[in-house]
mmCIF file of C-alpha atoms in Angstrom:
data_model
loop_
_atom_site.group_PDB
_atom_site.id
_atom_site.type_symbol
_atom_site.label_atom_id
_atom_site.label_comp_id
_atom_site.label_asym_id
_atom_site.label_seq_id
_atom_site.Cartn_x
_atom_site.Cartn_y
_atom_site.Cartn_z
ATOM 1 C CA MET A 1 -0.023 -0.481 0.436
ATOM 2 C CA ALA A 2 1.232 3.638 -0.927
ATOM 3 C CA ILE A 3 1.882 5.521 2.511
ATOM 4 C CA ALA A 4 4.850 7.998 2.644
ATOM 5 C CA TYR A 5 6.655 8.239 5.933
ATOM 6 C CA ARG A 6 8.529 12.084 7.545
ATOM 7 C CA ALA A 7 12.146 10.866 8.008
ATOM 8 C CA ARG A 8 11.655 11.988 11.648
ATOM 9 C CA TRP A 9 9.028 9.193 12.142
ATOM 10 C CA LEU A 10 11.360 7.022 10.632
ATOM 11 C CA VAL A 11 13.247 4.160 13.181
ATOM 12 C CA PRO A 12 16.551 2.492 10.738
ATOM 13 C CA TRP A 13 17.154 -1.168 11.020
ATOM 14 C CA ASN A 14 19.890 -0.625 12.370
ATOM 15 C CA ARG A 15 18.733 1.331 15.391
ATOM 16 C CA VAL A 16 17.780 -0.957 17.863
ATOM 17 C CA ILE A 17 15.753 1.071 20.897
ATOM 18 C CA PRO A 18 16.672 -0.291 24.099
ATOM 19 C CA ILE A 19 19.385 -2.326 22.851
ATOM 20 C CA ARG A 20 22.338 -4.935 25.021
ATOM 21 C CA GLN A 21 24.262 -7.390 24.858
ATOM 22 C CA GLY A 22 22.108 -10.571 25.333
ATOM 23 C CA ARG A 23 19.255 -10.292 26.957
ATOM 24 C CA SER A 24 16.821 -7.597 28.389
ATOM 25 C CA PRO A 25 16.026 -6.789 31.730
ATOM 26 C CA PRO A 26 12.913 -7.608 33.170
ATOM 27 C CA LEU A 27 9.323 -5.299 33.727
ATOM 28 C CA PRO A 28 8.856 -4.291 37.000
ATOM 29 C CA PRO A 29 5.890 -4.994 38.255
ATOM 30 C CA ASP A 30 3.949 -1.982 38.187
ATOM 31 C CA ALA A 31 4.870 -1.787 34.779
ATOM 32 C CA ARG A 32 3.104 -5.477 33.058
ATOM 33 C CA ARG A 33 1.061 -3.682 30.834
ATOM 34 C CA VAL A 34 4.129 -2.130 29.359
ATOM 35 C CA LYS A 35 4.837 -4.582 25.558
ATOM 36 C CA ARG A 36 8.302 -5.848 24.883
ATOM 37 C CA ILE A 37 8.248 -5.705 20.701
ATOM 38 C CA LEU A 38 11.209 -7.250 18.753
ATOM 39 C CA ILE A 39 10.333 -6.571 15.127
ATOM 40 C CA LEU A 40 12.862 -9.214 13.442
ATOM 41 C CA GLY A 41 13.834 -8.591 10.018
ATOM 42 C CA ASP A 42 16.641 -9.755 8.336
ATOM 43 C CA LEU A 43 19.629 -8.383 6.435
ATOM 44 C CA LEU A 44 18.606 -8.801 2.475
ATOM 45 C CA GLY A 45 15.486 -6.912 3.803
ATOM 46 C CA TRP A 46 15.812 -4.526 -0.065
ATOM 47 C CA ARG A 47 13.328 -1.564 1.354
ATOM 48 C CA ARG A 48 14.247 1.366 3.625
ATOM 49 C CA ARG A 49 10.845 2.086 4.489
ATOM 50 C CA TYR A 50 7.682 -0.634 6.150
ATOM 51 C CA LEU A 51 4.943 0.422 7.922
ATOM 52 C CA VAL A 52 5.953 -0.793 10.190
ATOM 53 C CA ASP A 53 7.894 1.870 11.146
ATOM 54 C CA ALA A 54 5.143 3.774 11.641
ATOM 55 C CA LEU A 55 3.247 1.632 14.052
ATOM 56 C CA ALA A 56 6.619 1.238 15.959
ATOM 57 C CA LEU A 57 6.556 5.291 16.603
ATOM 58 C CA ARG A 58 3.509 4.774 17.814
ATOM 59 C CA TRP A 59 3.922 1.721 19.913
ATOM 60 C CA ARG A 60 6.497 3.595 21.877
ATOM 61 C CA GLU A 61 4.407 6.418 22.250
ATOM 62 C CA ALA A 62 2.217 4.360 24.322
ATOM 63 C CA GLY A 63 4.865 2.951 26.117
ATOM 64 C CA HIS A 64 6.131 -0.314 24.874
ATOM 65 C CA ARG A 65 9.581 -0.656 24.660
ATOM 66 C CA ILE A 66 10.629 -1.026 20.724
ATOM 67 C CA LEU A 67 13.562 -3.784 19.937
ATOM 68 C CA LYS A 68 14.723 -4.212 16.048
ATOM 69 C CA ARG A 69 17.211 -6.543 14.840
ATOM 70 C CA ARG A 70 18.386 -7.781 11.498
ATOM 71 C CA THR A 71 19.957 -11.414 12.573
ATOM 72 C CA THR A 72 18.829 -14.267 15.220
ATOM 73 C CA ARG A 73 21.638 -13.537 17.013
ATOM 74 C CA HIS A 74 21.622 -12.647 20.547
ATOM 75 C CA LEU A 75 18.049 -12.298 20.264
ATOM 76 C CA PRO A 76 16.067 -10.981 23.708
ATOM 77 C CA ASP A 77 13.363 -11.319 25.468
ATOM 78 C CA ALA A 78 10.163 -10.276 24.049
ATOM 79 C CA ASP A 79 6.359 -10.294 24.930
ATOM 80 C CA VAL A 80 5.312 -10.538 21.337
ATOM 81 C CA VAL A 81 7.726 -10.441 18.248
ATOM 82 C CA ILE A 82 6.246 -9.861 15.118
ATOM 83 C CA LEU A 83 7.964 -11.864 12.395
ATOM 84 C CA HIS A 84 9.667 -9.488 9.585
ATOM 85 C CA VAL A 85 11.297 -10.734 7.195
ATOM 86 C CA ASP A 86 11.333 -9.539 3.333
ATOM 87 C CA ARG A 87 10.906 -12.909 1.759
ATOM 88 C CA THR A 88 8.751 -15.077 -0.550
ATOM 89 C CA VAL A 89 10.038 -17.925 2.172
ATOM 90 C CA VAL A 90 11.347 -17.325 5.686
ATOM 91 C CA PRO A 91 13.583 -19.775 6.497
ATOM 92 C CA GLY A 92 13.555 -22.875 8.880
ATOM 93 C CA ARG A 93 16.307 -21.064 10.746
ATOM 94 C CA ILE A 94 14.412 -18.701 11.573
ATOM 95 C CA SER A 95 11.983 -19.646 12.820
ATOM 96 C CA ASP A 96 13.415 -22.333 14.972
ATOM 97 C CA CYS A 97 14.941 -19.377 16.559
ATOM 98 C CA LEU A 98 11.579 -17.779 17.602
ATOM 99 C CA LYS A 99 10.179 -21.127 18.995
ATOM 100 C CA SER A 100 10.691 -20.059 22.460
ATOM 101 C CA TYR A 101 8.824 -16.764 22.246
ATOM 102 C CA PRO A 102 4.564 -17.200 23.560
ATOM 103 C CA VAL A 103 3.475 -14.424 20.728
ATOM 104 C CA VAL A 104 5.258 -14.793 17.423
ATOM 105 C CA LEU A 105 2.822 -12.746 14.727
ATOM 106 C CA ASN A 106 3.088 -14.366 10.808
ATOM 107 C CA ARG A 107 4.509 -17.215 12.813
ATOM 108 C CA GLN A 108 2.070 -19.464 10.272
ATOM 109 C CA ALA A 109 2.829 -16.766 7.284
ATOM 110 C CA VAL A 110 6.608 -18.363 6.418
ATOM 111 C CA ASP A 111 5.737 -18.811 3.236
ATOM 112 C CA ILE A 112 3.446 -16.383 0.895
ATOM 113 C CA SER A 113 4.946 -17.677 -2.749
ATOM 114 C CA LYS A 114 1.607 -17.156 -5.894
ATOM 115 C CA ARG A 115 1.878 -21.641 -5.782
ATOM 116 C CA ALA A 116 1.058 -21.412 -2.141
ATOM 117 C CA ILE A 117 -1.599 -19.403 -1.907
ATOM 118 C CA SER A 118 -3.065 -18.722 -5.341
ATOM 119 C CA ARG A 119 -6.441 -20.632 -6.313
ATOM 120 C CA GLN A 120 -5.880 -19.245 -10.182
ATOM 121 C CA LEU A 121 -2.530 -20.955 -11.109
ATOM 122 C CA VAL A 122 -3.180 -22.666 -14.532
ATOM 123 C CA ALA A 123 -1.035 -25.370 -16.256
ATOM 124 C CA PRO A 124 -0.423 -25.794 -20.061
ATOM 125 C CA GLY A 125 -2.948 -28.378 -20.076
ATOM 126 C CA ASP A 126 -5.826 -27.249 -18.169
ATOM 127 C CA ASP A 127 -8.764 -26.835 -19.746
ATOM 128 C CA TYR A 128 -9.379 -23.146 -19.208
ATOM 129 C CA ALA A 129 -9.497 -20.818 -22.361
ATOM 130 C CA GLY A 130 -9.830 -16.989 -20.737
ATOM 131 C CA PRO A 131 -7.607 -14.765 -20.664
ATOM 132 C CA VAL A 132 -4.354 -15.194 -18.148
ATOM 133 C CA VAL A 133 -1.719 -13.170 -16.264
ATOM 134 C CA VAL A 134 2.130 -13.954 -15.411
ATOM 135 C CA LYS A 135 3.655 -13.461 -12.421
ATOM 136 C CA THR A 136 6.547 -14.131 -10.697
ATOM 137 C CA ASP A 137 6.093 -17.293 -8.030
ATOM 138 C CA ALA A 138 7.698 -15.184 -5.812
ATOM 139 C CA ASN A 139 6.109 -12.002 -3.453
ATOM 140 C CA CYS A 140 6.209 -8.780 -5.132
ATOM 141 C CA GLY A 141 7.309 -9.748 -7.992
ATOM 142 C CA GLY A 142 10.742 -10.878 -7.109
ATOM 143 C CA LEU A 143 12.453 -7.946 -6.428
ATOM 144 C CA PRO A 144 12.858 -8.686 -2.777
ATOM 145 C CA GLU A 145 15.324 -11.931 -4.153
ATOM 146 C CA HIS A 146 15.938 -10.060 -7.040
ATOM 147 C CA PRO A 147 16.352 -6.370 -6.581
ATOM 148 C CA LEU A 148 19.048 -5.626 -9.086
ATOM 149 C CA SER A 149 17.308 -7.821 -12.080
ATOM 150 C CA ARG A 150 16.503 -5.897 -15.166
ATOM 151 C CA TYR A 151 14.557 -8.888 -16.434
ATOM 152 C CA LEU A 152 10.810 -6.929 -17.795
ATOM 153 C CA PRO A 153 8.753 -8.864 -20.102
ATOM 154 C CA THR A 154 8.774 -6.106 -22.859
ATOM 155 C CA ARG A 155 12.543 -6.992 -23.064
ATOM 156 C CA PHE A 156 12.213 -10.230 -24.187
ATOM 157 C CA GLY A 157 8.416 -10.702 -26.316
ATOM 158 C CA ARG A 158 7.514 -13.956 -27.109
ATOM 159 C CA GLY A 159 10.648 -16.159 -27.336
ATOM 160 C CA ARG A 160 12.510 -18.213 -25.162
ATOM 161 C CA ALA A 161 14.455 -15.730 -23.225
ATOM 162 C CA TRP A 162 11.140 -15.700 -20.876
ATOM 163 C CA ALA A 163 13.397 -18.477 -18.819
ATOM 164 C CA LYS A 164 15.331 -16.843 -17.846
ATOM 165 C CA VAL A 165 13.184 -14.124 -15.983
ATOM 166 C CA ALA A 166 14.168 -13.686 -12.208
ATOM 167 C CA ALA A 167 11.886 -10.505 -11.501
ATOM 168 C CA ILE A 168 9.313 -8.392 -13.160
ATOM 169 C CA ARG A 169 8.123 -5.386 -12.065
ATOM 170 C CA PRO A 170 3.902 -6.458 -10.616
ATOM 171 C CA ASP A 171 2.580 -3.290 -12.433
ATOM 172 C CA ARG A 172 4.070 -4.486 -14.973
ATOM 173 C CA TYR A 173 2.598 -8.392 -15.284
ATOM 174 C CA PRO A 174 1.546 -8.990 -18.889
ATOM 175 C CA VAL A 175 -2.323 -10.235 -19.867
ATOM 176 C CA PHE A 176 -2.776 -12.526 -22.289
ATOM 177 C CA ALA A 177 -5.896 -13.608 -24.124
ATOM 178 C CA GLY A 178 -5.596 -17.284 -23.610
ATOM 179 C CA LYS A 179 -2.499 -19.970 -22.366
ATOM 180 C CA ALA A 180 -1.726 -20.407 -25.848
ATOM 181 C CA GLU A 181 -0.691 -16.898 -25.866
ATOM 182 C CA VAL A 182 1.349 -16.704 -22.973
ATOM 183 C CA PRO A 183 5.553 -17.525 -24.413
ATOM 184 C CA PRO A 184 7.355 -21.227 -24.549
ATOM 185 C CA GLY A 185 10.280 -19.745 -21.688
ATOM 186 C CA VAL A 186 7.294 -19.393 -19.014
ATOM 187 C CA TRP A 187 6.197 -22.615 -19.012
ATOM 188 C CA GLU A 188 9.712 -23.450 -18.802
ATOM 189 C CA ASN A 189 10.624 -21.247 -15.847
ATOM 190 C CA PRO A 190 9.675 -22.059 -11.969
ATOM 191 C CA ALA A 191 10.670 -18.792 -11.113
ATOM 192 C CA LEU A 192 7.180 -17.422 -12.778
ATOM 193 C CA VAL A 193 3.397 -18.759 -12.682
ATOM 194 C CA VAL A 194 0.239 -17.846 -15.359
ATOM 195 C CA GLU A 195 -3.012 -17.530 -13.439
ATOM 196 C CA ARG A 196 -6.457 -17.029 -14.633
ATOM 197 C CA PHE A 197 -7.122 -13.680 -15.219
ATOM 198 C CA LEU A 198 -10.475 -12.856 -13.405
ATOM 199 C CA PRO A 199 -11.252 -8.444 -12.836
ATOM 200 C CA GLU A 200 -13.120 -6.677 -11.022
ATOM 201 C CA ARG A 201 -14.499 -4.179 -13.663
ATOM 202 C CA ARG A 202 -16.859 -1.382 -14.018
ATOM 203 C CA ASP A 203 -17.460 0.475 -16.617
ATOM 204 C CA ASP A 204 -13.703 1.260 -18.254
ATOM 205 C CA LEU A 205 -11.721 0.495 -15.216
ATOM 206 C CA TYR A 206 -10.308 -2.257 -13.600
ATOM 207 C CA TYR A 207 -10.484 -2.372 -10.030
ATOM 208 C CA LEU A 208 -8.561 -4.084 -6.777
ATOM 209 C CA ARG A 209 -10.012 -3.875 -3.355
ATOM 210 C CA TYR A 210 -7.204 -4.448 0.228
ATOM 211 C CA TRP A 211 -7.611 -5.014 3.081
ATOM 212 C CA ILE A 212 -4.243 -4.134 6.077
ATOM 213 C CA PHE A 213 -5.179 -5.519 9.703
ATOM 214 C CA LEU A 214 -3.604 -6.153 13.082
ATOM 215 C CA GLY A 215 -5.087 -8.201 15.732
ATOM 216 C CA GLY A 216 -8.417 -7.172 15.397
ATOM 217 C CA LYS A 217 -7.040 -3.621 13.799
ATOM 218 C CA GLY A 218 -7.795 -3.284 10.124
ATOM 219 C CA TRP A 219 -9.000 -1.358 6.786
ATOM 220 C CA ALA A 220 -10.403 -1.785 4.006
ATOM 221 C CA GLY A 221 -10.885 -0.186 0.411
ATOM 222 C CA ARG A 222 -10.971 -0.375 -3.098
ATOM 223 C CA LEU A 223 -8.917 2.065 -6.041
ATOM 224 C CA GLY A 224 -9.907 2.137 -9.724
ATOM 225 C CA SER A 225 -7.944 2.047 -13.309
ATOM 226 C CA PRO A 226 -7.855 1.711 -16.542
ATOM 227 C CA GLN A 227 -4.864 -0.866 -17.051
ATOM 228 C CA PRO A 228 -5.177 -4.634 -16.281
ATOM 229 C CA ILE A 229 -2.977 -4.508 -13.012
ATOM 230 C CA VAL A 230 -4.586 -2.093 -10.498
ATOM 231 C CA LYS A 231 -1.479 -0.120 -8.892
ATOM 232 C CA PHE A 232 -1.729 3.293 -6.135
ATOM 233 C CA SER A 233 0.457 3.998 -7.763
ATOM 234 C CA ASN A 234 -1.991 4.008 -11.514
ATOM 235 C CA ALA A 235 -5.426 4.477 -10.482
ATOM 236 C CA VAL A 236 -7.605 7.475 -11.123
ATOM 237 C CA THR A 237 -10.351 7.144 -8.760
ATOM 238 C CA PRO A 238 -10.540 8.126 -5.317
ATOM 239 C CA GLU A 239 -10.176 5.454 -2.562
ATOM 240 C CA GLU A 240 -13.563 4.491 -1.494
ATOM 241 C CA PRO A 241 -14.114 1.878 1.668
ATOM 242 C CA VAL A 242 -15.438 -1.540 1.863
ATOM 243 C CA GLU A 243 -16.229 -3.978 3.884
ATOM 244 C CA VAL A 244 -14.148 -6.519 4.208
ATOM 245 C CA PRO A 245 -16.450 -10.091 2.825
ATOM 246 C CA ASP A 246 -16.135 -12.887 5.396
ATOM 247 C CA ALA A 247 -14.922 -15.598 2.531
ATOM 248 C CA LEU A 248 -11.705 -13.213 3.267
ATOM 249 C CA LYS A 249 -11.850 -13.293 7.024
ATOM 250 C CA ALA A 250 -11.564 -16.425 6.406
ATOM 251 C CA ARG A 251 -9.573 -16.574 4.307
ATOM 252 C CA ARG A 252 -6.859 -14.959 6.483
ATOM 253 C CA THR A 253 -7.411 -17.789 9.271
ATOM 254 C CA ALA A 254 -6.342 -20.268 6.440
ATOM 255 C CA LEU A 255 -3.215 -18.770 6.154
ATOM 256 C CA GLY A 256 -1.976 -17.941 9.312
ATOM 257 C CA PHE A 257 -1.393 -14.015 9.318
ATOM 258 C CA ASP A 258 -1.783 -12.133 12.703
ATOM 259 C CA TYR A 259 -0.736 -8.645 10.282
ATOM 260 C CA GLY A 260 -0.610 -7.777 6.281
ATOM 261 C CA ARG A 261 -2.186 -6.823 3.575
ATOM 262 C CA PHE A 262 -4.695 -8.318 1.415
ATOM 263 C CA ASP A 263 -5.416 -7.951 -2.626
ATOM 264 C CA TYR A 264 -7.775 -9.226 -4.308
ATOM 265 C CA VAL A 265 -10.883 -8.333 -6.196
ATOM 266 C CA GLU A 266 -14.654 -10.000 -6.250
ATOM 267 C CA HIS A 267 -15.525 -11.190 -9.634
ATOM 268 C CA ASP A 268 -18.749 -12.301 -10.203
ATOM 269 C CA GLY A 269 -19.077 -12.309 -6.764
ATOM 270 C CA GLU A 270 -16.665 -14.671 -5.904
ATOM 271 C CA VAL A 271 -13.560 -13.461 -3.870
ATOM 272 C CA ILE A 272 -10.443 -13.478 -5.198
ATOM 273 C CA LEU A 273 -7.420 -13.497 -3.280
ATOM 274 C CA LEU A 274 -4.545 -11.784 -5.457
ATOM 275 C CA ASP A 275 -1.224 -11.320 -3.136
ATOM 276 C CA VAL A 276 -0.749 -11.130 0.654
ATOM 277 C CA ASN A 277 2.575 -9.249 2.017
ATOM 278 C CA LYS A 278 3.802 -9.903 5.534
ATOM 279 C CA THR A 279 6.338 -7.090 4.727
ATOM 280 C CA ILE A 280 4.478 -4.212 3.778
ATOM 281 C CA GLY A 281 6.098 -1.333 2.505
ATOM 282 C CA GLY A 282 5.446 2.495 2.076
ATOM 283 C CA ALA A 283 5.257 5.301 -0.429
ATOM 284 C CA HIS A 284 3.331 8.502 -0.823
ATOM 285 C CA ARG A 285 -0.317 10.522 1.753
ATOM 286 C CA MET A 286 0.932 9.246 4.461
ATOM 287 C CA ASP A 287 -1.560 12.275 6.363
ATOM 288 C CA GLU A 288 -4.453 10.640 4.663
ATOM 289 C CA TYR A 289 -3.665 7.702 7.033
ATOM 290 C CA LYS A 290 -2.452 9.183 9.959
ATOM 291 C CA ASP A 291 -5.706 8.288 12.209
ATOM 292 C CA ARG A 292 -6.251 4.497 10.288
ATOM 293 C CA LEU A 293 -2.550 3.969 11.398
ATOM 294 C CA ASP A 294 -3.556 5.433 14.911
ATOM 295 C CA ASP A 295 -6.160 2.476 15.301
ATOM 296 C CA LEU A 296 -4.050 -0.004 13.856
ATOM 297 C CA ALA A 297 -1.443 0.551 15.900
ATOM 298 C CA SER A 298 -4.022 -0.708 19.192
ATOM 299 C CA GLY A 299 -4.068 -3.540 17.071
ATOM 300 C CA ILE A 300 -1.564 -4.998 19.153
ATOM 301 C CA GLU A 301 -2.830 -5.413 22.335
ATOM 302 C CA ASP A 302 -5.635 -8.059 20.646
ATOM 303 C CA PHE A 303 -1.769 -10.469 21.584
#
């Protein structure tokens, strides 16, 4: 989702608040409601700004202790751990280091690849004749794992060079009229998937819905674009609030998400989950979301 951060609001990942080697001191009896919140990222985190940074400042202002780590060495005690590893699949060694912590947000959400979450996958031999879209199996176009990749669909056209594609900008996922139009190299490439293209349309626009949540708090919205791959950057309609459908809430429970963002559409009355994100990034229009973020931050009290 697109939310920007003022520099004074950011808590750099190389700064721990507070930090000491080894275990942090126990809380005094009169401060039991204060939480020690450990945000565990990793050294490969490619974004400079995350939504959790804005939440962390609100938690600190509420009196909670915020600890940040980018490695699993010398992890401190914590009441709540936020597993914030910006990778499609969280390495098992990281999950193993958190087994002793009683509360770990997104403990179960360790694989968000398209092959793990999508119900729209298409194989070459499937009996499906509708439009399709080519995406990366990895989250966010594969950019977290391949931030320096320059492979783009416009560069390779229809040839077998698609077999080498490791990353695609998510706003450039190509849509084809049918699977017969998909370049051969796509089917050969394990880094790519083909999905049924099931858009939500009204008049001449395509629509995307999103839901951001933390515990029992959150909000959902819808925006429209003339582009088939709808993003905040190409939206042309004012954002409108929407209700979160029960079917999407059920998917959240099944996927084990405590915090994150789901992108979805409603196609012919059916809820279609397109993408999930457990390390929400930041972009523009921060002031418009201040009240929503204040409320979202209070979701930490559910844990």
